[in-house]
PDB file as gemmi writes it, atoms N, CA and C in Angstrom:
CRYST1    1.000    1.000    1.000  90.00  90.00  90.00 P 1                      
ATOM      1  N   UNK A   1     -67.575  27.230 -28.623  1.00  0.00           N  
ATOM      2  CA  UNK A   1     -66.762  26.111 -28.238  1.00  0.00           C  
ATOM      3  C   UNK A   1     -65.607  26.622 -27.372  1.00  0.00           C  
ATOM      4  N   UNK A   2     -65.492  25.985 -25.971  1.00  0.00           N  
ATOM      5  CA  UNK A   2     -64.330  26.585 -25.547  1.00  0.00           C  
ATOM      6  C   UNK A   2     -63.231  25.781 -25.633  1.00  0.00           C  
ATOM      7  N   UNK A   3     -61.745  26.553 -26.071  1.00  0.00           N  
ATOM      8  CA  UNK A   3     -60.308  26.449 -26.428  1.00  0.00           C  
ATOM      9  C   UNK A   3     -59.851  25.350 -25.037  1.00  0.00           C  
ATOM     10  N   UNK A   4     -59.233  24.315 -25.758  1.00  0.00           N  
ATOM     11  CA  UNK A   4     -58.683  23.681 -24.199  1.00  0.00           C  
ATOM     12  C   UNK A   4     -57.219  23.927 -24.218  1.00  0.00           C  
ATOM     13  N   UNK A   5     -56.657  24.644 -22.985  1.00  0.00           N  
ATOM     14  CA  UNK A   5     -55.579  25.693 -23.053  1.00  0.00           C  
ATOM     15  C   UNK A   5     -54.429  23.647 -22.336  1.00  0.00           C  
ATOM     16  N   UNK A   6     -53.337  23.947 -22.916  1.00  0.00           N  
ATOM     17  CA  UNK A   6     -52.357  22.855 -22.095  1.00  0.00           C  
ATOM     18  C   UNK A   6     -51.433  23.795 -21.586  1.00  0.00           C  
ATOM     19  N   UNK A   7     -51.267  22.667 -20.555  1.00  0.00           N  
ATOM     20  CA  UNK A   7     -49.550  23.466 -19.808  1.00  0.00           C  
ATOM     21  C   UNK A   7     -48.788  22.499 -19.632  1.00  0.00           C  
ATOM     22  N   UNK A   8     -47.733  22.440 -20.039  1.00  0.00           N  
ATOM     23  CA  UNK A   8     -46.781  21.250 -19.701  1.00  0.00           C  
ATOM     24  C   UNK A   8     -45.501  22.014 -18.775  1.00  0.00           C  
ATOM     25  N   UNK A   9     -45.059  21.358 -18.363  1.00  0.00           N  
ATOM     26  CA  UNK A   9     -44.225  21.891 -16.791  1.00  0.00           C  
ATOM     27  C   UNK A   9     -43.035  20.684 -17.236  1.00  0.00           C  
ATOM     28  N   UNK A  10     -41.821  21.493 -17.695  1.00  0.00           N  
ATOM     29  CA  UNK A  10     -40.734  20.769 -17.658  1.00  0.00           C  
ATOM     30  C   UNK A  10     -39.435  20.879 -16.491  1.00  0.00           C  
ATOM     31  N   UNK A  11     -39.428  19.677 -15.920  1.00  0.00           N  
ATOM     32  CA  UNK A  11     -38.310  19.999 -14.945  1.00  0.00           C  
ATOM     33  C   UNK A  11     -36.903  20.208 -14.762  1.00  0.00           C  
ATOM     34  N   UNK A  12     -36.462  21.107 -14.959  1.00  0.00           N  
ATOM     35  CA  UNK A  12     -35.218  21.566 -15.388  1.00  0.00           C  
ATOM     36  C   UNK A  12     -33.700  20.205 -14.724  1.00  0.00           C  
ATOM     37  N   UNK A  13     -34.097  19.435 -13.868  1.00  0.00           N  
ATOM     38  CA  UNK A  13     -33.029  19.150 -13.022  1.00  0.00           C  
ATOM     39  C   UNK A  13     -33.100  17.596 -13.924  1.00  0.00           C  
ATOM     40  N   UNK A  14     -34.095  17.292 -14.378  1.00  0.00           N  
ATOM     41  CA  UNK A  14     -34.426  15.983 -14.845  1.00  0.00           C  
ATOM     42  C   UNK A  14     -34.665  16.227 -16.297  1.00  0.00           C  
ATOM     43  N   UNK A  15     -34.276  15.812 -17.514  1.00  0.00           N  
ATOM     44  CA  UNK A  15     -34.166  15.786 -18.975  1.00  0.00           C  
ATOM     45  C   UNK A  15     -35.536  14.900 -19.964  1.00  0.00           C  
ATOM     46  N   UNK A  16     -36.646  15.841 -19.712  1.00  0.00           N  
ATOM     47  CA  UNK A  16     -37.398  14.208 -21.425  1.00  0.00           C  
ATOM     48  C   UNK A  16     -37.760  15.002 -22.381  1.00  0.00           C  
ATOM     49  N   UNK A  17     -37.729  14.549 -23.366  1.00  0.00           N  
ATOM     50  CA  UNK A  17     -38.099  15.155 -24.613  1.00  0.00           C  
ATOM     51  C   UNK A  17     -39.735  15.552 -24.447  1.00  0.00           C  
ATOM     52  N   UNK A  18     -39.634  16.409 -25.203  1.00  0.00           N  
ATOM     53  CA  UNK A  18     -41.261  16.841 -25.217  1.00  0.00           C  
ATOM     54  C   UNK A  18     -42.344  16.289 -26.219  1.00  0.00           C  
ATOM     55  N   UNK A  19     -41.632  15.603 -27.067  1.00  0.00           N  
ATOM     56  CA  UNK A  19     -42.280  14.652 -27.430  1.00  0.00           C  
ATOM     57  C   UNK A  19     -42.794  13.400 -26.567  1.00  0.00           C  
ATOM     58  N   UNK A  20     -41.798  12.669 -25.978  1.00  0.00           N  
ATOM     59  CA  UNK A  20     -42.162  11.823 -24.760  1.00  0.00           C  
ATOM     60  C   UNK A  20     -43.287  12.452 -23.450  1.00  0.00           C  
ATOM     61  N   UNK A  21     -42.941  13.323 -23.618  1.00  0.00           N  
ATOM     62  CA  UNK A  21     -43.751  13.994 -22.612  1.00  0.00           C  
ATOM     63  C   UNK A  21     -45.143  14.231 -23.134  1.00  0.00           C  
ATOM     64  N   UNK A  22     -45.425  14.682 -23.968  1.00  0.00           N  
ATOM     65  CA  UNK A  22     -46.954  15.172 -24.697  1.00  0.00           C  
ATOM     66  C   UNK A  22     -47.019  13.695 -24.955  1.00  0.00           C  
ATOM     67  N   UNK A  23     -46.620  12.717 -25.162  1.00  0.00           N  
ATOM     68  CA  UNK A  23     -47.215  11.293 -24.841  1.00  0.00           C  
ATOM     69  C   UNK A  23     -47.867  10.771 -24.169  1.00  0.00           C  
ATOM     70  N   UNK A  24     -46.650  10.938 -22.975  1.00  0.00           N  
ATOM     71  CA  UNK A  24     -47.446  10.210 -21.955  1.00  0.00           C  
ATOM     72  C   UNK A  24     -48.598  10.958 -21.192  1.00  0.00           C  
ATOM     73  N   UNK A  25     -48.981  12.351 -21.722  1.00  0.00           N  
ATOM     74  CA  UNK A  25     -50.154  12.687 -20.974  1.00  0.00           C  
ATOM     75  C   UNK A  25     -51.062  12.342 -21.647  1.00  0.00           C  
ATOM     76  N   UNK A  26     -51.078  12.074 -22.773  1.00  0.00           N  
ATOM     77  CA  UNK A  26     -52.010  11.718 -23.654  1.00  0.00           C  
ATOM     78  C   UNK A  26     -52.486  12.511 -24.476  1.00  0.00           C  
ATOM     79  N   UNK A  27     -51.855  13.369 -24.823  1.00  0.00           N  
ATOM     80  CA  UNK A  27     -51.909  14.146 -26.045  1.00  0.00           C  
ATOM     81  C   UNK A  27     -50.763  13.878 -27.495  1.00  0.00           C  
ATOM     82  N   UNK A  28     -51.071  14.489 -28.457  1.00  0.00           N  
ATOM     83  CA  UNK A  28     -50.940  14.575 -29.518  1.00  0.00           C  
ATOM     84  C   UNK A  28     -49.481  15.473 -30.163  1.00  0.00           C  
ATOM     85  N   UNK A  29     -48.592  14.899 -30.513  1.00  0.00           N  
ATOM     86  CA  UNK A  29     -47.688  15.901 -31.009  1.00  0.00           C  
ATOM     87  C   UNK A  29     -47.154  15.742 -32.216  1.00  0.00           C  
ATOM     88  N   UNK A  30     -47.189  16.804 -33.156  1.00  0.00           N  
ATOM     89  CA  UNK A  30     -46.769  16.904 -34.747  1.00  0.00           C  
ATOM     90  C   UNK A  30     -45.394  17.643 -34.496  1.00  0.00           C  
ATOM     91  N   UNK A  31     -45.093  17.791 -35.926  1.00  0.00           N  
ATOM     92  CA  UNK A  31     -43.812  18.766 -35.854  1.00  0.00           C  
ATOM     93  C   UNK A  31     -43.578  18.977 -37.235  1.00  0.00           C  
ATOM     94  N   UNK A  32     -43.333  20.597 -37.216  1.00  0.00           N  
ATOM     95  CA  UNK A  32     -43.376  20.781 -38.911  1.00  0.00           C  
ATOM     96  C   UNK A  32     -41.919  21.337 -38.941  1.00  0.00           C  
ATOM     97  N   UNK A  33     -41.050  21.239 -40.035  1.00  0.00           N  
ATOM     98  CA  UNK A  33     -39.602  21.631 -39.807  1.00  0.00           C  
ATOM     99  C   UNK A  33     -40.159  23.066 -40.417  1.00  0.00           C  
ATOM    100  N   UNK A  34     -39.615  23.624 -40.135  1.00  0.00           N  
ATOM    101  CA  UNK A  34     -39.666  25.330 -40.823  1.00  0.00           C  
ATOM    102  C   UNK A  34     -37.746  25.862 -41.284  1.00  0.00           C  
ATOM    103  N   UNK A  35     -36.838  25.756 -40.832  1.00  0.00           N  
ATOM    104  CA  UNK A  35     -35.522  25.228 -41.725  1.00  0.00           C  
ATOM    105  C   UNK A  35     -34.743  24.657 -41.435  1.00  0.00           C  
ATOM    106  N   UNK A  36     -33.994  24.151 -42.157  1.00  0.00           N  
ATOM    107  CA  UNK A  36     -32.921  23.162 -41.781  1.00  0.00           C  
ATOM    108  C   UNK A  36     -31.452  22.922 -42.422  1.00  0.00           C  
ATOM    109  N   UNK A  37     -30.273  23.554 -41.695  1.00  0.00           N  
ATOM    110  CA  UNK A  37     -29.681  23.824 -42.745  1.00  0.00           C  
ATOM    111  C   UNK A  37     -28.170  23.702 -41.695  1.00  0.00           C  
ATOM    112  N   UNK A  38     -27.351  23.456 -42.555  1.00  0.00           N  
ATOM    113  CA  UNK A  38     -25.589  23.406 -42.200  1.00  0.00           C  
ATOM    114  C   UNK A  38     -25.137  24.865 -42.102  1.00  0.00           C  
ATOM    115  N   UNK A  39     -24.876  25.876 -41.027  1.00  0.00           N  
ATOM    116  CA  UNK A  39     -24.741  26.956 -41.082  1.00  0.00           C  
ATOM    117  C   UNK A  39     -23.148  27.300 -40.303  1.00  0.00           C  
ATOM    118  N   UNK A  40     -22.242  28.854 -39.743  1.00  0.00           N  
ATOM    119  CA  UNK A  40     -21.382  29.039 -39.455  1.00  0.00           C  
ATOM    120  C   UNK A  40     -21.733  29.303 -38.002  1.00  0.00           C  
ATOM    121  N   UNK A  41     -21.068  28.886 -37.149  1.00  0.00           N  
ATOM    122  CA  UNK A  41     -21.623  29.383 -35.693  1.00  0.00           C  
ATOM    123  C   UNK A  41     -21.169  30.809 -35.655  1.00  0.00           C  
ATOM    124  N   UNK A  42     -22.200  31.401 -34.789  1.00  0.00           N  
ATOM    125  CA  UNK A  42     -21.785  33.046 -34.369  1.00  0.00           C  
ATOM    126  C   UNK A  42     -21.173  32.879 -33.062  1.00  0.00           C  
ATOM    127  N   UNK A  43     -20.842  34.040 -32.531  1.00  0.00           N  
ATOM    128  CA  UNK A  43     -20.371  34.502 -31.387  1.00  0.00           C  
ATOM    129  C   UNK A  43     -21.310  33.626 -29.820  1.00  0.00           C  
ATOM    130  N   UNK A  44     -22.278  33.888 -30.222  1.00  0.00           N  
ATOM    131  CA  UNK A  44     -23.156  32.879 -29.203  1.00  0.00           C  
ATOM    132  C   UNK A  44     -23.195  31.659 -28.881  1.00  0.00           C  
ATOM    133  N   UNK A  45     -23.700  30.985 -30.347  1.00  0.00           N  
ATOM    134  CA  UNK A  45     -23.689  29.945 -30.647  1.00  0.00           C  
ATOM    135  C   UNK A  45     -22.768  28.864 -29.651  1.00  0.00           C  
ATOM    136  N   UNK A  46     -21.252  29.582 -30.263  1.00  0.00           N  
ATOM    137  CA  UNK A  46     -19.676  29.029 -30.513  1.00  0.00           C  
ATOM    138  C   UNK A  46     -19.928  28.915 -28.792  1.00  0.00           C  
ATOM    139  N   UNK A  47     -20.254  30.041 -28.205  1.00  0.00           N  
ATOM    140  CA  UNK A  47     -20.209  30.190 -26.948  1.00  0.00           C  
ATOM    141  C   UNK A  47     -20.751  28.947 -25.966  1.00  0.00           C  
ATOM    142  N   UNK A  48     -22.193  28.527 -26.179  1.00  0.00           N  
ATOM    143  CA  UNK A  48     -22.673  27.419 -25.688  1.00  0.00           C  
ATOM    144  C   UNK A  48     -22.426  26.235 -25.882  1.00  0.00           C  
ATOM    145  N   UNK A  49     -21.682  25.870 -27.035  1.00  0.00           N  
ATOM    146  CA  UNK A  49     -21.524  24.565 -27.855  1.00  0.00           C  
ATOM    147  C   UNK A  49     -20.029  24.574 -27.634  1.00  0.00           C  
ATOM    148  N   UNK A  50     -19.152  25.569 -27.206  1.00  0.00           N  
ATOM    149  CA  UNK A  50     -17.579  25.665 -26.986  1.00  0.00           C  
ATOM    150  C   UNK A  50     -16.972  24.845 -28.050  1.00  0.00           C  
ATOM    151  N   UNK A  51     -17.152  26.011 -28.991  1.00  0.00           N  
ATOM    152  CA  UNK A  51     -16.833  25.835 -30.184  1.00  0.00           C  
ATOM    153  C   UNK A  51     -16.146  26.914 -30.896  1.00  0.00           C  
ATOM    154  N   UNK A  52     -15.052  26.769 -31.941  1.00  0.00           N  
ATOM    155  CA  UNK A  52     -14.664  27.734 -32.291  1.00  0.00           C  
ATOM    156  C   UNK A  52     -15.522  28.673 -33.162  1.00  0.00           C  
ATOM    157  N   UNK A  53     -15.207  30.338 -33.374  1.00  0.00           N  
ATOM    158  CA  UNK A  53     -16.468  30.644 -33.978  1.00  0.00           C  
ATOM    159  C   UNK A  53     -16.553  30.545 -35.548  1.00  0.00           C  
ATOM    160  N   UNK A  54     -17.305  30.571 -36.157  1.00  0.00           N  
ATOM    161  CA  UNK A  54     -17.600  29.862 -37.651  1.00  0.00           C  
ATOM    162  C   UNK A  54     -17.086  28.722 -37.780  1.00  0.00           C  
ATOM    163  N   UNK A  55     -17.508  27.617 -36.110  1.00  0.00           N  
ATOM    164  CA  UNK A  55     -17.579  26.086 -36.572  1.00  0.00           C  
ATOM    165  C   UNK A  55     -18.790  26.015 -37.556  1.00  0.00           C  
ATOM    166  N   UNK A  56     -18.462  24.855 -38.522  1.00  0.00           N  
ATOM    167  CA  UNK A  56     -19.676  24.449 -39.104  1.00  0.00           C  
ATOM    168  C   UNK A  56     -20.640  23.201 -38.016  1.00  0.00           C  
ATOM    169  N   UNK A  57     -22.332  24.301 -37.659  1.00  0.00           N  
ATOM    170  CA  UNK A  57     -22.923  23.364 -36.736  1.00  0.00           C  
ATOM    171  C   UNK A  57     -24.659  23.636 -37.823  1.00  0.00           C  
ATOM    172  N   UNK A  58     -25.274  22.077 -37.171  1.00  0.00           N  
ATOM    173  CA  UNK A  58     -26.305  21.921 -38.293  1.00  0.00           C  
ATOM    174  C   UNK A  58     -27.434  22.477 -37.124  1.00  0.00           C  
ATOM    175  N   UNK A  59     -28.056  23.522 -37.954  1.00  0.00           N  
ATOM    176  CA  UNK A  59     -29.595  24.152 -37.726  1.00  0.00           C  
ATOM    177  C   UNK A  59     -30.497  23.838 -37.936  1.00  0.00           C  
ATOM    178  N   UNK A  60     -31.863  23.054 -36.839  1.00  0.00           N  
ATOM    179  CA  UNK A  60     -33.205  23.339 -37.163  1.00  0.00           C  
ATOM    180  C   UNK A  60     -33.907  24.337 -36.294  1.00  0.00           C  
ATOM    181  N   UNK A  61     -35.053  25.180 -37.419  1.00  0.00           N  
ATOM    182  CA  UNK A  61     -35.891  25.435 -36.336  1.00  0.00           C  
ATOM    183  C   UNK A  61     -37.641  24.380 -36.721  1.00  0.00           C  
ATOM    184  N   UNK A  62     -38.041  23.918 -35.700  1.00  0.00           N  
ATOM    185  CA  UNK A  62     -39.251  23.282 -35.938  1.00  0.00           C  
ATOM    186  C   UNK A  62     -40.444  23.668 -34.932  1.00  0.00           C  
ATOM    187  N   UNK A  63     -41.635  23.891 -35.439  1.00  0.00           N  
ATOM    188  CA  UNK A  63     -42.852  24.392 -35.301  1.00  0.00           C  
ATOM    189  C   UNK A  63     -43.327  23.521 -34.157  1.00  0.00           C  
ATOM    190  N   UNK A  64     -43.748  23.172 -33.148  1.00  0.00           N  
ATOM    191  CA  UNK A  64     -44.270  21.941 -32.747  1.00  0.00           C  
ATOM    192  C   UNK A  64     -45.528  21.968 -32.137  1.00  0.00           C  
ATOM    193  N   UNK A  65     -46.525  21.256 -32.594  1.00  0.00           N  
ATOM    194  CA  UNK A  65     -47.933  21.318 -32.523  1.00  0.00           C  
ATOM    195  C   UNK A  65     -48.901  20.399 -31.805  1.00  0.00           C  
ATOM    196  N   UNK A  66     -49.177  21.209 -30.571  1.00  0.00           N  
ATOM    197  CA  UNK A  66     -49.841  19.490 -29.799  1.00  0.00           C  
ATOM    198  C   UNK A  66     -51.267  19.789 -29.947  1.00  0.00           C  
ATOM    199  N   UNK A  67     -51.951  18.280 -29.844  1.00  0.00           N  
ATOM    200  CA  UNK A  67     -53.195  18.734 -30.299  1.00  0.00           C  
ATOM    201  C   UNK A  67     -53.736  19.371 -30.915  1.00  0.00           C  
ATOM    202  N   UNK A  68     -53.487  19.815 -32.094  1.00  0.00           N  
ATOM    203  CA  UNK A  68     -53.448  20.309 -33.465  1.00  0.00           C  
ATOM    204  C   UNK A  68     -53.608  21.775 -33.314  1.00  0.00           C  
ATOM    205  N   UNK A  69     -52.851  22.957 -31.880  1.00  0.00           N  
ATOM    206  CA  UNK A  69     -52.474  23.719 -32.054  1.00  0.00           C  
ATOM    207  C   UNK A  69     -51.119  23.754 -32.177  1.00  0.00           C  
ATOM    208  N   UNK A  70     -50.496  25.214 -32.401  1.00  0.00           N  
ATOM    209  CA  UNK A  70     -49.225  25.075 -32.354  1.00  0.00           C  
ATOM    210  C   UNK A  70     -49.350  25.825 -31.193  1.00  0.00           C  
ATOM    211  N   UNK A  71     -47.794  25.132 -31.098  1.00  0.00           N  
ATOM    212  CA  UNK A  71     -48.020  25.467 -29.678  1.00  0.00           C  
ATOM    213  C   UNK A  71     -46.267  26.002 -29.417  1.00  0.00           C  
ATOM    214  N   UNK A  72     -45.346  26.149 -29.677  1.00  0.00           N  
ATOM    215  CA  UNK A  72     -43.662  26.410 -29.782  1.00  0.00           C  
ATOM    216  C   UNK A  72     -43.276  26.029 -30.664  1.00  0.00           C  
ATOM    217  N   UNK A  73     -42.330  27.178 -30.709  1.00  0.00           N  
ATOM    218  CA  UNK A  73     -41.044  26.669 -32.193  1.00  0.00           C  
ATOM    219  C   UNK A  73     -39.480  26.726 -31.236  1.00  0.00           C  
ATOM    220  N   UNK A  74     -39.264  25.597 -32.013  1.00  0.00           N  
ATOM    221  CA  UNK A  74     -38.162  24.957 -30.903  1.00  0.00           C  
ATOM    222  C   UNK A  74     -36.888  25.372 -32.360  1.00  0.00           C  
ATOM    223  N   UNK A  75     -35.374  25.891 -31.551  1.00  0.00           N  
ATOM    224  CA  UNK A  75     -34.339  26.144 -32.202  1.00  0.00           C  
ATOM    225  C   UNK A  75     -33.186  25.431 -31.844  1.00  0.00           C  
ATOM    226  N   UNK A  76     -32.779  24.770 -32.609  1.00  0.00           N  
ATOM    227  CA  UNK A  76     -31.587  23.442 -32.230  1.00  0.00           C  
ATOM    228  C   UNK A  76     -30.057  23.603 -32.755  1.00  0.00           C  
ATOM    229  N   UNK A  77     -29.061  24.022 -32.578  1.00  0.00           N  
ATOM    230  CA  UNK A  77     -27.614  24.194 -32.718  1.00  0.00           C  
ATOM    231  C   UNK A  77     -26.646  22.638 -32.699  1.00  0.00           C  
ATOM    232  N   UNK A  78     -26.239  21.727 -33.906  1.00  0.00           N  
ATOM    233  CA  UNK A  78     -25.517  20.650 -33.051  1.00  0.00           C  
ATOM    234  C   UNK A  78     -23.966  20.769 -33.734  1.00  0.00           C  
ATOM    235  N   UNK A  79     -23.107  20.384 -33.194  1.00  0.00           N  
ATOM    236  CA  UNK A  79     -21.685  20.398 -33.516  1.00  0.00           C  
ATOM    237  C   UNK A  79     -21.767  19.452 -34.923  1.00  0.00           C  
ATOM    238  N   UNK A  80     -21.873  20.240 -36.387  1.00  0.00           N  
ATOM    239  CA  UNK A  80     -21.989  19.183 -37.289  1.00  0.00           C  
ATOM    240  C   UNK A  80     -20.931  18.206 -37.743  1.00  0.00           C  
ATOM    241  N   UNK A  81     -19.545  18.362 -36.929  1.00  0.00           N  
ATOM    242  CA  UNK A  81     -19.003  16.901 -37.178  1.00  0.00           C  
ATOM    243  C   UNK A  81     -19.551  15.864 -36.020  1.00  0.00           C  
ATOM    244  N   UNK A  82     -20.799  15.888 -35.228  1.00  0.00           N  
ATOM    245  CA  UNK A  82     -21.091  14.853 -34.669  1.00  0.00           C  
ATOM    246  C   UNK A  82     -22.078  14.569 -35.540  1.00  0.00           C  
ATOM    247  N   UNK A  83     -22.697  15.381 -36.716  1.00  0.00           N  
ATOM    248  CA  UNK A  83     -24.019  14.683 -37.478  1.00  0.00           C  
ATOM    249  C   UNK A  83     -23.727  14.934 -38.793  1.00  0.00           C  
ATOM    250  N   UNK A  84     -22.619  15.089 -39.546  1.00  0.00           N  
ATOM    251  CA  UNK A  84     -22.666  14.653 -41.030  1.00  0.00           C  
ATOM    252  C   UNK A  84     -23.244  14.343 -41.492  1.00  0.00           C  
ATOM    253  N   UNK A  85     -24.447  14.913 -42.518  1.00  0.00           N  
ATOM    254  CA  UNK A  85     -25.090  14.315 -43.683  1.00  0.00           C  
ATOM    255  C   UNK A  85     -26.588  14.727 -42.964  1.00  0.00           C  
ATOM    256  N   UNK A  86     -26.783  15.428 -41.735  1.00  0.00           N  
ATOM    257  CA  UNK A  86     -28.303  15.579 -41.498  1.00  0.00           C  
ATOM    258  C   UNK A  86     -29.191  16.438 -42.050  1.00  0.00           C  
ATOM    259  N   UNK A  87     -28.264  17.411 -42.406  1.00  0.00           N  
ATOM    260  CA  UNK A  87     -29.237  18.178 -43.315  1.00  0.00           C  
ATOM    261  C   UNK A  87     -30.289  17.304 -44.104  1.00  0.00           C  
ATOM    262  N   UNK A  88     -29.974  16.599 -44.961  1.00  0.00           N  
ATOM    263  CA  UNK A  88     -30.893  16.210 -45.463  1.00  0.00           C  
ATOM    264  C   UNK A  88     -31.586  14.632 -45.137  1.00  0.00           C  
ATOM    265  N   UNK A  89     -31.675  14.756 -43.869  1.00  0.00           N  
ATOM    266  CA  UNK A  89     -32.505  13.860 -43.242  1.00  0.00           C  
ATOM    267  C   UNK A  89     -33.946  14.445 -43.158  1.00  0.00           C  
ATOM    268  N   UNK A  90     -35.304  13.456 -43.316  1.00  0.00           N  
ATOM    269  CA  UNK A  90     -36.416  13.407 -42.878  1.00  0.00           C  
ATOM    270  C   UNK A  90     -36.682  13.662 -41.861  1.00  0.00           C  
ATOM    271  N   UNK A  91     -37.148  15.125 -41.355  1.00  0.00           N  
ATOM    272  CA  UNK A  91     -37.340  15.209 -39.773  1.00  0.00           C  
ATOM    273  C   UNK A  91     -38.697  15.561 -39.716  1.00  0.00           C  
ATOM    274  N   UNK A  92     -39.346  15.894 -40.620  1.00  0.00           N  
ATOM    275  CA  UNK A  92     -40.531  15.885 -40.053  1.00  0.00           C  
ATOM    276  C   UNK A  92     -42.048  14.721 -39.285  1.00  0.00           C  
ATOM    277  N   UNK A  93     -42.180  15.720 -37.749  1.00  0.00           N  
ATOM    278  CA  UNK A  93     -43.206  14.418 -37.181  1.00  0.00           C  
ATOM    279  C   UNK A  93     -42.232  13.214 -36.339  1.00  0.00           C  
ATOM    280  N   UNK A  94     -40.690  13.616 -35.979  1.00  0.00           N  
ATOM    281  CA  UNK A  94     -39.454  12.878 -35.637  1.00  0.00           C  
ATOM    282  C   UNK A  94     -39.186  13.669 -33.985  1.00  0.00           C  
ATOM    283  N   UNK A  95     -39.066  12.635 -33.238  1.00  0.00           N  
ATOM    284  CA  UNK A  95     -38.274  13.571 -32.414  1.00  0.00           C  
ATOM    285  C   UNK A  95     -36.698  13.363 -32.605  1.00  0.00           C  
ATOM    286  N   UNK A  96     -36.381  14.743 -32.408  1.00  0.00           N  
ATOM    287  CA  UNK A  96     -35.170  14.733 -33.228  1.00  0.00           C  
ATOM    288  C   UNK A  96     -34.363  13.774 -32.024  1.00  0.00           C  
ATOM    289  N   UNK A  97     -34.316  14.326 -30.805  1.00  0.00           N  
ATOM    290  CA  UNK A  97     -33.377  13.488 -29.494  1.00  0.00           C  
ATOM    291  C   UNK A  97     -33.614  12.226 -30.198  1.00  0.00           C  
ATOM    292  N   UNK A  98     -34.680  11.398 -30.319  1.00  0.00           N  
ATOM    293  CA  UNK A  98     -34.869   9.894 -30.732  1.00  0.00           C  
ATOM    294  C   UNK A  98     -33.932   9.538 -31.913  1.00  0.00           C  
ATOM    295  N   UNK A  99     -34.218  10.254 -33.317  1.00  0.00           N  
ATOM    296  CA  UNK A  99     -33.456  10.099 -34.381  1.00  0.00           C  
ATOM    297  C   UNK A  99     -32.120  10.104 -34.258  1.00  0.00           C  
ATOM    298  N   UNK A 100     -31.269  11.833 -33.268  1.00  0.00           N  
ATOM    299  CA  UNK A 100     -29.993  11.494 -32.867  1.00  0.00           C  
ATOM    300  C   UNK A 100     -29.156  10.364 -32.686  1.00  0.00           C  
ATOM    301  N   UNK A 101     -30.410   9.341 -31.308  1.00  0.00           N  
ATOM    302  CA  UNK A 101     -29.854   8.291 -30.509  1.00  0.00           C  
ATOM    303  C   UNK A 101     -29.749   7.263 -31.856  1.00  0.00           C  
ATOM    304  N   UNK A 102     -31.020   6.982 -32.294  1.00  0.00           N  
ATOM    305  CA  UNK A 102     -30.878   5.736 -33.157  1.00  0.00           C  
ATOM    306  C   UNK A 102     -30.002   6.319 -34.500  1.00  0.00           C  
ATOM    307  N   UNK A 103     -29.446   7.256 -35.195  1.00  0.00           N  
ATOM    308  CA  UNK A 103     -28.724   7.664 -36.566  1.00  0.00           C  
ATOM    309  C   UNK A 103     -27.503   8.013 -36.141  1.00  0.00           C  
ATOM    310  N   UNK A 104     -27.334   8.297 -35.172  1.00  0.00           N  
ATOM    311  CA  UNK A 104     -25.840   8.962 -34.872  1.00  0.00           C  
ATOM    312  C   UNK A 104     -25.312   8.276 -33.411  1.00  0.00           C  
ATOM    313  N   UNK A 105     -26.357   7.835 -32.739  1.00  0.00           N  
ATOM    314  CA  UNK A 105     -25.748   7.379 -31.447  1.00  0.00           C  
ATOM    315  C   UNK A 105     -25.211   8.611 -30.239  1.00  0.00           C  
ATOM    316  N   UNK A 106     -26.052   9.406 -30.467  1.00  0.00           N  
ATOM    317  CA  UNK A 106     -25.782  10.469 -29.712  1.00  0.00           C  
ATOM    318  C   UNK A 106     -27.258  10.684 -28.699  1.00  0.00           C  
ATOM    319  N   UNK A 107     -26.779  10.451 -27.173  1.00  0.00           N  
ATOM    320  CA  UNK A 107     -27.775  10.128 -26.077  1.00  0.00           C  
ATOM    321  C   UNK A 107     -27.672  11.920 -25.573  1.00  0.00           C  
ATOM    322  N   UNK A 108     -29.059  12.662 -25.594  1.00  0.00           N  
ATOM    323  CA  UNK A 108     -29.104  13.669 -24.944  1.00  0.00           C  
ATOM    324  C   UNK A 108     -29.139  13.608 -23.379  1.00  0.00           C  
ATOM    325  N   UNK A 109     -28.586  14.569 -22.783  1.00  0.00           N  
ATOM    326  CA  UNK A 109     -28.768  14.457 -21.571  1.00  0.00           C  
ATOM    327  C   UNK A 109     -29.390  15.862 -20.846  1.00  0.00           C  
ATOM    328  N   UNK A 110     -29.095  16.714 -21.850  1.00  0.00           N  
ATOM    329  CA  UNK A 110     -28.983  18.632 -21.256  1.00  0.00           C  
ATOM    330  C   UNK A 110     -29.286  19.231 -22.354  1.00  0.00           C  
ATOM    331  N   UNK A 111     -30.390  19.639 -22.464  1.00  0.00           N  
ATOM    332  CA  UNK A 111     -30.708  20.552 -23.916  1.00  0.00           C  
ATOM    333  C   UNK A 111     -30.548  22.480 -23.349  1.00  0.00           C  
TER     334      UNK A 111                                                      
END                                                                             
């Protein structure tokens, strides 16, 4: 049986979730959380998010699987006084950008 390989081509100048995207080509996308947790920002972190360092910002990393390979594990940093209480939100099989907009009201623009 031969493997059907995907390529998805994201355009850096223009913003969609990759969930939206593995949509509209017509494929399939899961998402398994692998952790999720309220952590201290490091030196890096603090750096991209211009934040002081050991702000408290909420961590996922999630598995994401199109067409029932996997296919990337995606790592997410957010300033956790814009998302209080997400840790223990349901994210699996969610795109998170979507959940943001509709739970917190927070519109991505630049990942």
């Amino acid at each position: 049986m031969t493997k059907k390989h995907l390529h998805i081509v994201r355009r850096l100048e223009s913003f969609l979730s990759l969930t939206k995207l593995v949509n509209e080509i017509g494929s399939e996308i899961k998402t398994q959380i692998l952790e999720q947790k309220v952590i201290e920002s490091n030196r890096i972190v603090s750096h991209y998010l211009k934040l002081p360092i050991a702000s408290k910002v909420f961590y996922v990393s999630r598995l994401r699987i199109i067409d029932g390979e996997p296919s990337t594990i995606e790592t997410s940093y957010i300033p956790y006084d814009l998302v209080e209480g997400i840790e223990n939100a349901e994210l699996t099989n969610k795109s998170l950008y979507q959940f943001l907009e509709d739970e917190y009201n927070i519109k991505i623009n630049k990942a």
